[in-house]
Short mmCIF file of C-alpha atoms in Angstrom, two decimals:
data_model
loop_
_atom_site.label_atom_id
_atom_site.label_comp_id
_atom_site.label_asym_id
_atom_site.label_seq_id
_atom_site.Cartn_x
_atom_site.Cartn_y
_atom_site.Cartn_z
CA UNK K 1 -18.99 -44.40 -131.02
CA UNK K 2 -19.43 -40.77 -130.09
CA UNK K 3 -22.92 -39.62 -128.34
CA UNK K 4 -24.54 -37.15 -129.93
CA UNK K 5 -26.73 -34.33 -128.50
CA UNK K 6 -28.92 -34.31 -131.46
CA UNK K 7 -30.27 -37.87 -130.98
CA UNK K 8 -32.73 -36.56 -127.71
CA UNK K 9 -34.40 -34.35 -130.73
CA UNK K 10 -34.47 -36.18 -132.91
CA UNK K 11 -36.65 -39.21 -131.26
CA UNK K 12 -38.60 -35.75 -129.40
CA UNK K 13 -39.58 -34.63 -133.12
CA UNK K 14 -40.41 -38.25 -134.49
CA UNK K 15 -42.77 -38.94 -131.72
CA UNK K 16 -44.61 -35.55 -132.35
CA UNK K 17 -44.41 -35.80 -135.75
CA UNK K 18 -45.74 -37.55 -138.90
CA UNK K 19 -42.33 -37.00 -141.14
CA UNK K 20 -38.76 -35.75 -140.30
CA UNK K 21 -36.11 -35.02 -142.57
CA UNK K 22 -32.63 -35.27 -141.16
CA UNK K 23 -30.47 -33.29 -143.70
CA UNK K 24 -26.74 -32.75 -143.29
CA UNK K 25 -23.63 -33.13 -145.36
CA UNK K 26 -22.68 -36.57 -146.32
CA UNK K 27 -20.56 -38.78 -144.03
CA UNK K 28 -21.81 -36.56 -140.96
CA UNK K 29 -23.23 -39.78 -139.16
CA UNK K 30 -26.74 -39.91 -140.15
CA UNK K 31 -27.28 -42.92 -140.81
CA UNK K 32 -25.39 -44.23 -137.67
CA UNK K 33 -27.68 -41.84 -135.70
CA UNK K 34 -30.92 -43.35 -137.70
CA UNK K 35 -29.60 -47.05 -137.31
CA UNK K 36 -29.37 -46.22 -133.19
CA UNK K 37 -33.13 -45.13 -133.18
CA UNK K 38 -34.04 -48.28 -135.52
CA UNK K 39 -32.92 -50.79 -133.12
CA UNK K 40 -35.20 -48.90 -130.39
CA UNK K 41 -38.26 -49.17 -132.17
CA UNK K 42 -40.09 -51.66 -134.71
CA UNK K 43 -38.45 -50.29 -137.96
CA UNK K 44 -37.59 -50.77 -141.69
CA UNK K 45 -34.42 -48.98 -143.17
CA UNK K 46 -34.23 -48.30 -147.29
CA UNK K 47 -30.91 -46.99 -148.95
CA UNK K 48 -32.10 -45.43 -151.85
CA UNK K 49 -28.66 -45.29 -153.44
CA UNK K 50 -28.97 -49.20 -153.58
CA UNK K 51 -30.69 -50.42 -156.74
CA UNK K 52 -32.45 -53.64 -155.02
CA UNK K 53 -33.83 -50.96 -151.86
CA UNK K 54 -34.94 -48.60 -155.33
CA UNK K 55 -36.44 -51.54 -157.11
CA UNK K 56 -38.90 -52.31 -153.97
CA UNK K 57 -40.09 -48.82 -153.81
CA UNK K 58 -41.18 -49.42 -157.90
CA UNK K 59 -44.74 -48.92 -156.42
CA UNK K 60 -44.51 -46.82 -153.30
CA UNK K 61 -48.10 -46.95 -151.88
CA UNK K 62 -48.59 -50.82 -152.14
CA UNK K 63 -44.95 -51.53 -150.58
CA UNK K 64 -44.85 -48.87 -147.53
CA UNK K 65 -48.42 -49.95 -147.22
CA UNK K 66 -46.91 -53.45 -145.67
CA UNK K 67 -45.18 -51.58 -143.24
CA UNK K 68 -47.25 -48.72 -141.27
CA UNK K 69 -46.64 -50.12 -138.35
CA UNK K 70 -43.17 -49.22 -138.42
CA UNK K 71 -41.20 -46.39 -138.88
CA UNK K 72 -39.77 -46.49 -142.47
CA UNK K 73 -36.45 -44.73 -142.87
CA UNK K 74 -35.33 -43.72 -146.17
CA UNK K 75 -31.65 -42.69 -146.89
CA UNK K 76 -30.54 -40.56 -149.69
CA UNK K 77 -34.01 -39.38 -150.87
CA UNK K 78 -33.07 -36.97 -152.73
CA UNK K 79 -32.65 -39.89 -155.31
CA UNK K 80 -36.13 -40.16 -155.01
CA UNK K 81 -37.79 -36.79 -155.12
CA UNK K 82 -41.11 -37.87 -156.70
CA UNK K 83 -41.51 -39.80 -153.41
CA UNK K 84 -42.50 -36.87 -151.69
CA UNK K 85 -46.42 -37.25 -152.83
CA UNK K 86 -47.02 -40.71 -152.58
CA UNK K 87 -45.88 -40.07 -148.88
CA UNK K 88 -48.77 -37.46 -148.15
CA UNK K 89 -50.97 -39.87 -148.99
CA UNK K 90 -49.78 -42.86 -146.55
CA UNK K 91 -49.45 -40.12 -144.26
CA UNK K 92 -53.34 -38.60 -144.45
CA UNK K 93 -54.52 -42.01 -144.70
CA UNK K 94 -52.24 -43.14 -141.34
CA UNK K 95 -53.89 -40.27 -139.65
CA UNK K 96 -57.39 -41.07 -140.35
CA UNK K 97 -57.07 -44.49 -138.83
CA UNK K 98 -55.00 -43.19 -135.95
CA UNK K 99 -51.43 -43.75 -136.93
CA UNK K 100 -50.25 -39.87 -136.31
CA UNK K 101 -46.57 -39.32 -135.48
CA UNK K 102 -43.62 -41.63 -136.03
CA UNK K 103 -44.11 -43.01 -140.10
CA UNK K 104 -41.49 -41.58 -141.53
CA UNK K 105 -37.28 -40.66 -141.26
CA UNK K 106 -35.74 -39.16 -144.51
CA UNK K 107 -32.25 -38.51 -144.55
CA UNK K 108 -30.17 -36.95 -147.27
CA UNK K 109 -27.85 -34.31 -148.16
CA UNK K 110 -29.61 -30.38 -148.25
CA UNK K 111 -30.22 -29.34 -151.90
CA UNK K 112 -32.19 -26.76 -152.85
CA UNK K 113 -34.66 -29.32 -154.90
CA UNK K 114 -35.43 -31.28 -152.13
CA UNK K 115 -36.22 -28.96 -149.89
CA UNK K 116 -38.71 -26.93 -152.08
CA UNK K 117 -40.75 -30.24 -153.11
CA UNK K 118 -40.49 -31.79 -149.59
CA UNK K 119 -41.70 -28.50 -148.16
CA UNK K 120 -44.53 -28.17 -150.58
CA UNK K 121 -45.81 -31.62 -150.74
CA UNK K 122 -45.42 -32.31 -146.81
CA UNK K 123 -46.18 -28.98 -145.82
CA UNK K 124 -47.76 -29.32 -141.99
CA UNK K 125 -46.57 -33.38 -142.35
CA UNK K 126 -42.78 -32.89 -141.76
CA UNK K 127 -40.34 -31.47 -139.28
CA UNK K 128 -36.72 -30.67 -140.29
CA UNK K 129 -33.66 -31.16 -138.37
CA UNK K 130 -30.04 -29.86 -139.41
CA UNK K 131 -27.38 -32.36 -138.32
CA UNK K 132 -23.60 -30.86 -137.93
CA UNK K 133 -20.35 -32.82 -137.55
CA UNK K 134 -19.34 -33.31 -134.25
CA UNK K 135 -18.88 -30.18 -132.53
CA UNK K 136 -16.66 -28.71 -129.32
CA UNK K 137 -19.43 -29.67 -126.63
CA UNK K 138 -19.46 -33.68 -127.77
CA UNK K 139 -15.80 -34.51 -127.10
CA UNK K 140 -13.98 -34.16 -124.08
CA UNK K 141 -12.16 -31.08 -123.18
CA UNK K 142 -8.96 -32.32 -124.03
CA UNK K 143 -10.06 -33.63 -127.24
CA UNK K 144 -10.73 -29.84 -128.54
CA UNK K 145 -7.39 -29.54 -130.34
CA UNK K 146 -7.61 -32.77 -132.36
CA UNK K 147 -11.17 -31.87 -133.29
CA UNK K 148 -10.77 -28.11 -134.68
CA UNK K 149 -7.44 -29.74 -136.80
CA UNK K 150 -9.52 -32.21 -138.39
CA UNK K 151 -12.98 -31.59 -138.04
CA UNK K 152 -16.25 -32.96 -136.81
CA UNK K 153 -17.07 -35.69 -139.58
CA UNK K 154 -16.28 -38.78 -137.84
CA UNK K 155 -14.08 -40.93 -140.20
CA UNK K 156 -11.88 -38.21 -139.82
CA UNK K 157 -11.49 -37.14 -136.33
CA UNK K 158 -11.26 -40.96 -135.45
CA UNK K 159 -8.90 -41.43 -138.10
CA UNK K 160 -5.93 -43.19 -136.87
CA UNK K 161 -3.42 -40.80 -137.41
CA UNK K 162 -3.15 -36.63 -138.90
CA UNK K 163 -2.00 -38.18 -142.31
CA UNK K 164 -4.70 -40.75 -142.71
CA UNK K 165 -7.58 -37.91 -141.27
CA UNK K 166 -6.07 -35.52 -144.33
CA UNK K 167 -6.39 -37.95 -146.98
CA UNK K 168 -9.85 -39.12 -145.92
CA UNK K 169 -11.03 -35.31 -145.59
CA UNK K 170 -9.18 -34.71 -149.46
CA UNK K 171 -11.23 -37.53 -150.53
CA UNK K 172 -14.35 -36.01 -149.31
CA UNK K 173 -13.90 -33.03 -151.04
CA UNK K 174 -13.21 -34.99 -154.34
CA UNK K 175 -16.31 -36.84 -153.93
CA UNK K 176 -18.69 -33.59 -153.41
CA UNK K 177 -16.77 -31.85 -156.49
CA UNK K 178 -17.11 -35.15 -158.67
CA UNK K 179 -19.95 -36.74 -157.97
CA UNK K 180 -22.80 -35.33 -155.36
CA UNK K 181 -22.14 -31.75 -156.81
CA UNK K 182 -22.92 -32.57 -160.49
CA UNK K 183 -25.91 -34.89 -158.88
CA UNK K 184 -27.95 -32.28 -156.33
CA UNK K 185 -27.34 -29.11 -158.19
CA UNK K 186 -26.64 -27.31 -161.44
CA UNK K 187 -23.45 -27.91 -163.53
CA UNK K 188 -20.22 -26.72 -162.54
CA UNK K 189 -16.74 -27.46 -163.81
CA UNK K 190 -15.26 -29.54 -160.72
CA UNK K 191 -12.01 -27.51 -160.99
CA UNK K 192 -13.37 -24.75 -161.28
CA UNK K 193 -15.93 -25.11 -157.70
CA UNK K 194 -12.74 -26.80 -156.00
CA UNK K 195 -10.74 -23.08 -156.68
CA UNK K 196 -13.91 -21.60 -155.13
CA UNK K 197 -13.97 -23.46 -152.22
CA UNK K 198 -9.78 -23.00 -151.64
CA UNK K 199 -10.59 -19.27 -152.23
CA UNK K 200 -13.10 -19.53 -149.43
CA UNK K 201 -11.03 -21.14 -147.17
CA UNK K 202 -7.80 -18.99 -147.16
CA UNK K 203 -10.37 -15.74 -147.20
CA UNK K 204 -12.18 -17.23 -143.46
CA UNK K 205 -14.09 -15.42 -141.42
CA UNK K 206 -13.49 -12.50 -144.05
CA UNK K 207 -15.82 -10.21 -145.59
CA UNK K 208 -17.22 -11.19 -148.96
CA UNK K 209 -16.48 -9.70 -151.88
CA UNK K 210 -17.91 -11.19 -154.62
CA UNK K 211 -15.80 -8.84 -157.32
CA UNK K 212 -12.80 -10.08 -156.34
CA UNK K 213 -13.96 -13.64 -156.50
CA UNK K 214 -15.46 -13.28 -159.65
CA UNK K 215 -12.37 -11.69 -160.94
CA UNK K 216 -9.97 -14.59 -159.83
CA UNK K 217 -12.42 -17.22 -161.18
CA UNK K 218 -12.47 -15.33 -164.21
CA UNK K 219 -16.70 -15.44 -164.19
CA UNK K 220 -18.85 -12.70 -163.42
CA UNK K 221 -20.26 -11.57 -159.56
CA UNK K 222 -23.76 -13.48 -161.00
CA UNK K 223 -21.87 -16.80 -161.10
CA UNK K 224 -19.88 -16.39 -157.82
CA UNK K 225 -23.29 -15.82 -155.99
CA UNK K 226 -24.63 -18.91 -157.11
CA UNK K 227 -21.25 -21.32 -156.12
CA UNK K 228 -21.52 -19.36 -152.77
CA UNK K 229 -25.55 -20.61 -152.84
CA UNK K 230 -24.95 -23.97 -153.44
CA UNK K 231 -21.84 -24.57 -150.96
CA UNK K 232 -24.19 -22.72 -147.96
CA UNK K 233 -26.91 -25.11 -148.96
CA UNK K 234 -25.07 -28.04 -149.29
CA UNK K 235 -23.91 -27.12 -145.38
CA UNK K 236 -20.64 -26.74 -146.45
CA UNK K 237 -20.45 -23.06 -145.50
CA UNK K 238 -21.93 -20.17 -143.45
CA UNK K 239 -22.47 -17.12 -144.75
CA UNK K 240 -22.96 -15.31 -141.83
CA UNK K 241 -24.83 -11.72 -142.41
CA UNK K 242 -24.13 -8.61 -140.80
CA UNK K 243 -26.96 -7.18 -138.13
CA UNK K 244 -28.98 -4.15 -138.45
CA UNK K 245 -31.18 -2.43 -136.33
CA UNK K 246 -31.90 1.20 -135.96
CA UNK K 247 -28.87 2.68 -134.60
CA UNK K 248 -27.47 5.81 -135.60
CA UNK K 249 -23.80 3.95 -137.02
CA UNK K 250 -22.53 2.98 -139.99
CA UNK K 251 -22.72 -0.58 -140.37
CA UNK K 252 -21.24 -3.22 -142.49
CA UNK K 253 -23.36 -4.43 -145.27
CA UNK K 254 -21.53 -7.58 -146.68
CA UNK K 255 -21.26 -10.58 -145.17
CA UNK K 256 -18.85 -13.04 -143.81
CA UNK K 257 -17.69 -16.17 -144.79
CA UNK K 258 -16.77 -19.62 -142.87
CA UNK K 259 -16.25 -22.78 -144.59
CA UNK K 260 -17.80 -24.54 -142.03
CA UNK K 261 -15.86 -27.74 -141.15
CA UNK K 262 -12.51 -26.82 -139.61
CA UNK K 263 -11.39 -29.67 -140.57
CA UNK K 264 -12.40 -28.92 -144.40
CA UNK K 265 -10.74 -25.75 -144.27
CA UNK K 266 -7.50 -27.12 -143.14
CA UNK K 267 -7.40 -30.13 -146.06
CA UNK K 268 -8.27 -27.17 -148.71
CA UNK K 269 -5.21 -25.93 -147.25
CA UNK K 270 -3.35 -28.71 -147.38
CA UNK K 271 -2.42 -28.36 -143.49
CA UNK K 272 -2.42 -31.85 -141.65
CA UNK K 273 -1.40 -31.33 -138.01
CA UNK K 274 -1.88 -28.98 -135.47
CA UNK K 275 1.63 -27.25 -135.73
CA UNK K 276 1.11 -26.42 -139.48
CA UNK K 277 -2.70 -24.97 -138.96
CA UNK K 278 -1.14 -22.44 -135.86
CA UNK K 279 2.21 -21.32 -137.99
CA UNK K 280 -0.59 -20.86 -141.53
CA UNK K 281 -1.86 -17.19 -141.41
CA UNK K 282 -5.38 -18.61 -141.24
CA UNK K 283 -5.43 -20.50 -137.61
CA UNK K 284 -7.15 -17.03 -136.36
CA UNK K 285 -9.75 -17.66 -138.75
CA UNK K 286 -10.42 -21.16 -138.27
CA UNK K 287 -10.33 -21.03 -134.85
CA UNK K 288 -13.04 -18.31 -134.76
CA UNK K 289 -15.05 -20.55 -137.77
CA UNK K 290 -14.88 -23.78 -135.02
CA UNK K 291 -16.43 -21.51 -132.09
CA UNK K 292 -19.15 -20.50 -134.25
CA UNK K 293 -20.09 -23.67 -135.47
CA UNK K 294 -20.17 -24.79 -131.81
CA UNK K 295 -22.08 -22.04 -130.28
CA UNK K 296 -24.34 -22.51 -132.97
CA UNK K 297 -25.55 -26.05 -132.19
CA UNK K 298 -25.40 -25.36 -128.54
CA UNK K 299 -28.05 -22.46 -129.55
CA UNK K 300 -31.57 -22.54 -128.35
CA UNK K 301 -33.85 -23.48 -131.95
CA UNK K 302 -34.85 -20.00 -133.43
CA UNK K 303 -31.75 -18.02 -132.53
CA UNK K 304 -30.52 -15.92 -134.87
CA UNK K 305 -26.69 -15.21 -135.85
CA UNK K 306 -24.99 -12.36 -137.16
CA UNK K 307 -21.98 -10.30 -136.46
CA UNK K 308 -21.48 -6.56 -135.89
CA UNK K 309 -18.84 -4.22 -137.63
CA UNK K 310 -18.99 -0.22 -137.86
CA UNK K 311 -17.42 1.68 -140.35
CA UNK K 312 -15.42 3.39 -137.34
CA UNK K 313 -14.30 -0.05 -136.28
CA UNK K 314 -16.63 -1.58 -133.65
CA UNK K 315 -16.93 -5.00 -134.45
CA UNK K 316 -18.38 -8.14 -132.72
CA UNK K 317 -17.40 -11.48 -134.03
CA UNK K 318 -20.71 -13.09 -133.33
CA UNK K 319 -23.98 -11.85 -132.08
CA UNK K 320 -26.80 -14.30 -130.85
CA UNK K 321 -30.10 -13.21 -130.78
CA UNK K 322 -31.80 -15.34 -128.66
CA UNK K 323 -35.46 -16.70 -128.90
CA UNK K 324 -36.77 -14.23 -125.81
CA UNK K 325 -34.70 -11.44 -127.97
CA UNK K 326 -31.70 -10.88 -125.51
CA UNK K 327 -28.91 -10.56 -127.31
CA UNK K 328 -25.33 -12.41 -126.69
CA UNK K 329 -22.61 -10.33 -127.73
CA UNK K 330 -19.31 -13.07 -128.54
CA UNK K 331 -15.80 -12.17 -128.85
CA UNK K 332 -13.19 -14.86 -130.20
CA UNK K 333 -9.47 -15.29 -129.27
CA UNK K 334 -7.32 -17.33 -130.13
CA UNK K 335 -4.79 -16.23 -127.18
CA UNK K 336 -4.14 -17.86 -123.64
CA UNK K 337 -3.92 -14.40 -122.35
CA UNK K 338 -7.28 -12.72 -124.33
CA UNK K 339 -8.45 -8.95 -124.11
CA UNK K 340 -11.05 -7.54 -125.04
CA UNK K 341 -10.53 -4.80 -127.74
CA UNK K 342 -12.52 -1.39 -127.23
CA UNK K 343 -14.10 -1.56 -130.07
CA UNK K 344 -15.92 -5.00 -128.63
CA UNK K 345 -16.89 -2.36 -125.40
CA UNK K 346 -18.27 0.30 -127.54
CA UNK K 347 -20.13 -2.34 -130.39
CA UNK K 348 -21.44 -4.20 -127.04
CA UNK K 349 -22.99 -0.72 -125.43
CA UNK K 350 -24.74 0.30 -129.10
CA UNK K 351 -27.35 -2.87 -129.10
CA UNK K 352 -27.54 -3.18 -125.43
CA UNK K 353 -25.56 -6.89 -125.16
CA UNK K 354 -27.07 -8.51 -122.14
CA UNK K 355 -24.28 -10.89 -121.75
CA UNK K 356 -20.40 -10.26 -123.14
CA UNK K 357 -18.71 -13.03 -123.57
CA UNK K 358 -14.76 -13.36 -124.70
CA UNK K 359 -14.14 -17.21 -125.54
CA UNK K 360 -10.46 -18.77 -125.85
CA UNK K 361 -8.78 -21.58 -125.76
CA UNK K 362 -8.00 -21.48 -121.92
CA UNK K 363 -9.82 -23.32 -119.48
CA UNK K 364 -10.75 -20.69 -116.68
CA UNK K 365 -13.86 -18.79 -116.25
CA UNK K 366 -12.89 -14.73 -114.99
CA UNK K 367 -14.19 -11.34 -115.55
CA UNK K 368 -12.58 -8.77 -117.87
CA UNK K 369 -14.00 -5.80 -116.70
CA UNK K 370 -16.66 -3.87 -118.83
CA UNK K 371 -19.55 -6.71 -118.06
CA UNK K 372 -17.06 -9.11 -120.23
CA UNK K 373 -16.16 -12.73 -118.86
CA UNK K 374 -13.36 -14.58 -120.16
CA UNK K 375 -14.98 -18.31 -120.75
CA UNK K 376 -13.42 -21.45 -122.72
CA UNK K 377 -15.51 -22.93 -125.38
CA UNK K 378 -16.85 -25.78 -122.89
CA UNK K 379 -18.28 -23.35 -120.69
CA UNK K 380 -19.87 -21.17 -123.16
CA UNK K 381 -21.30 -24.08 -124.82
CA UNK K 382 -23.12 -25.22 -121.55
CA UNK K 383 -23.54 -21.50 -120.96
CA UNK K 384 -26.30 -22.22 -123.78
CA UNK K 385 -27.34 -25.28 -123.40
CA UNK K 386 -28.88 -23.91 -119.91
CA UNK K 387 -31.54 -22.39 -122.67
CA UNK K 388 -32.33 -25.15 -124.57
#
């Protein structure tokens, strides 16, 4: 069993709270996390992808009714989506006789559906909480390599060996292509969305450019747009946009582009150990993909994430814009013996950074010059989790 960080928030919203949805990509461990919280607290747990859980829920109101005093978790709703309003009502009629947080934990996978009706119907009822796969700050230090080879869903990082972690992570991707795809959004030739994805992952951390996407997939820029919108809101990648302010430079418009899961990158690859991810030309990539994804859970809610590239060259791999509005200027290396470039220096002094931090693989914490410390991925991490 691996502790994770999100479980303190979680119970935090749920007690404060009428509703939560916990979304997240399949097989990310949230139903493990939801089991942990049900043997805490007087609960009732419904798969919704199980015909005799769907059959009890044939009249919502008189069934969930017989259980207010509990919480009522609900996987895979998105199977359900009509649920959403017969919910409101058990939830305006639990408040009026006193019942005000703690009714309700729906899990399922993000799609763009979902969201809209849950929003809509539960507006003011319902707090949402994004759950990754594991990331860099829940395993121990020396535990980092095996995780950014295989990734943060759990079946695979605790897979027994690099071969059997590969084969699990190739049958993921299958599964999304074949099956949840086709189910929680529009209709896309399987092959075709599995090129896509491959296309993704050799281009990470690049720029996109949808032209030369659309050209490859033989489609037009319309088409690529909307794979690219269904993968981000599935939570299978980050498109990660560029940031603007008022500064007298010429800035990057497009954005860049992380398939998310390290791990997911490396089986689109077909790359199943360490040694073959650091001799493939896109170890650089992934590597700066896995610190992102890190940083970004260790993030204070509300911060913002962009990078920064000039057209002269001054580029910052990740900016954090923090909820008080200072601003976190990252670089990523993927070298024991890191410098910072000057372009990083010059990028850093245009938005006023007020802390520069170069992250590697090392262990050591030591200053750069320039304002910029060298930290390892632990120590950033915790860096932000001070803020939280």
């Amino acid at each position: 069993m691996i502790d994770r960080r999100i479980l303190a928030e979680l119970i935090e919203l749920l007690d404060s709270n009428p509703a939560v949805a916990l979304i997240g990509p399949r097989q990310v461990g949230k139903t493990t996390l939801a089991l942990q919280i049900a043997d805490a607290r007087p609960a009732i747990y419904l798969d919704l992808e199980s015909d005799a859980d769907r059959a009890k829920l044939a009249e919502p109101e008189l069934y969930l009714a017989g259980h207010e005093d509990k919480l009522v978790i609900l996987d895979e709703v998105h199977r359900l989506p009509g649920l959403f309003q017969n919910l409101r009502g058990l939830i305006d009629q639990g408040r009026r006789s006193g019942r005000r947080t703690g009714r309700f934990l729906l899990l399922g996978s993000a799609s763009i559906d979902l969201m809209k009706q849950s929003s809509e119907t539960l507006a003011g009822r319902i707090a949402y909480l994004e759950m990754h796969p594991v990331d860099g700050l829940e395993v121990p230090a020396a535990e980092l390599p095996r995780l950014w080879v295989r990734g943060g869903f759990p079946d695979s990082l605790l897979a027994s060996s690099d071969r059997t972690s590969l084969r699990w992570r190739q049958d993921f991707i299958r599964t999304y292509l074949e099956r949840d795809v086709p189910m929680l959004g529009p209709r896309i030739p399987a092959e075709t969305l599995r090129r896509f994805w491959t296309m993704l992952a050799h281009h990470q951390s690049g720029l996109l450019n949808a032209a030369d996407f659309a050209r490859a997939l033989g489609v037009d820029g319309k088409t690529v747009a909307s794979y690219l919108d269904l993968l981000v809101d599935l939570l299978l990648v980050r498109r990660l946009e560029p940031w603007h302010a008022n500064v007298s430079k010429r800035l990057v418009k497009s954005p860049k582009i992380y398939v998310r899961d390290s791990g997911i990158t490396h089986a689109l690859l077909g790359l199943a150990t360490e040694e073959q991810v650091l001799g493939h030309p896109v170890a650089g990539g992934s590597w700066e993909g896995f610190v992102i994804e890190t940083l970004s859970a260790a993030a204070p809610a509300g911060t913002r994430l962009n990078f920064y590239r000039t057209a002269a060259g001054a580029e910052i791999d990740l900016l954090l814009t923090l909820p008080g509005s200072d601003i976190w200027a990252i670089e990523i290396k993927r070298s024991l013996a890191p410098k910072a470039e000057k372009g990083f220096h010059l990028a850093s002094d245009d938005i006023g950074a007020a802390r520069r931090i170069l992250v590697y693989p090392g262990s050591e914490t030591y200053p750069l010059g320039h304002r910029v410390e060298a930290m390892s991925l632990a120590t950033a991490g915790a860096e932000l989790l001070k803020l939280v």
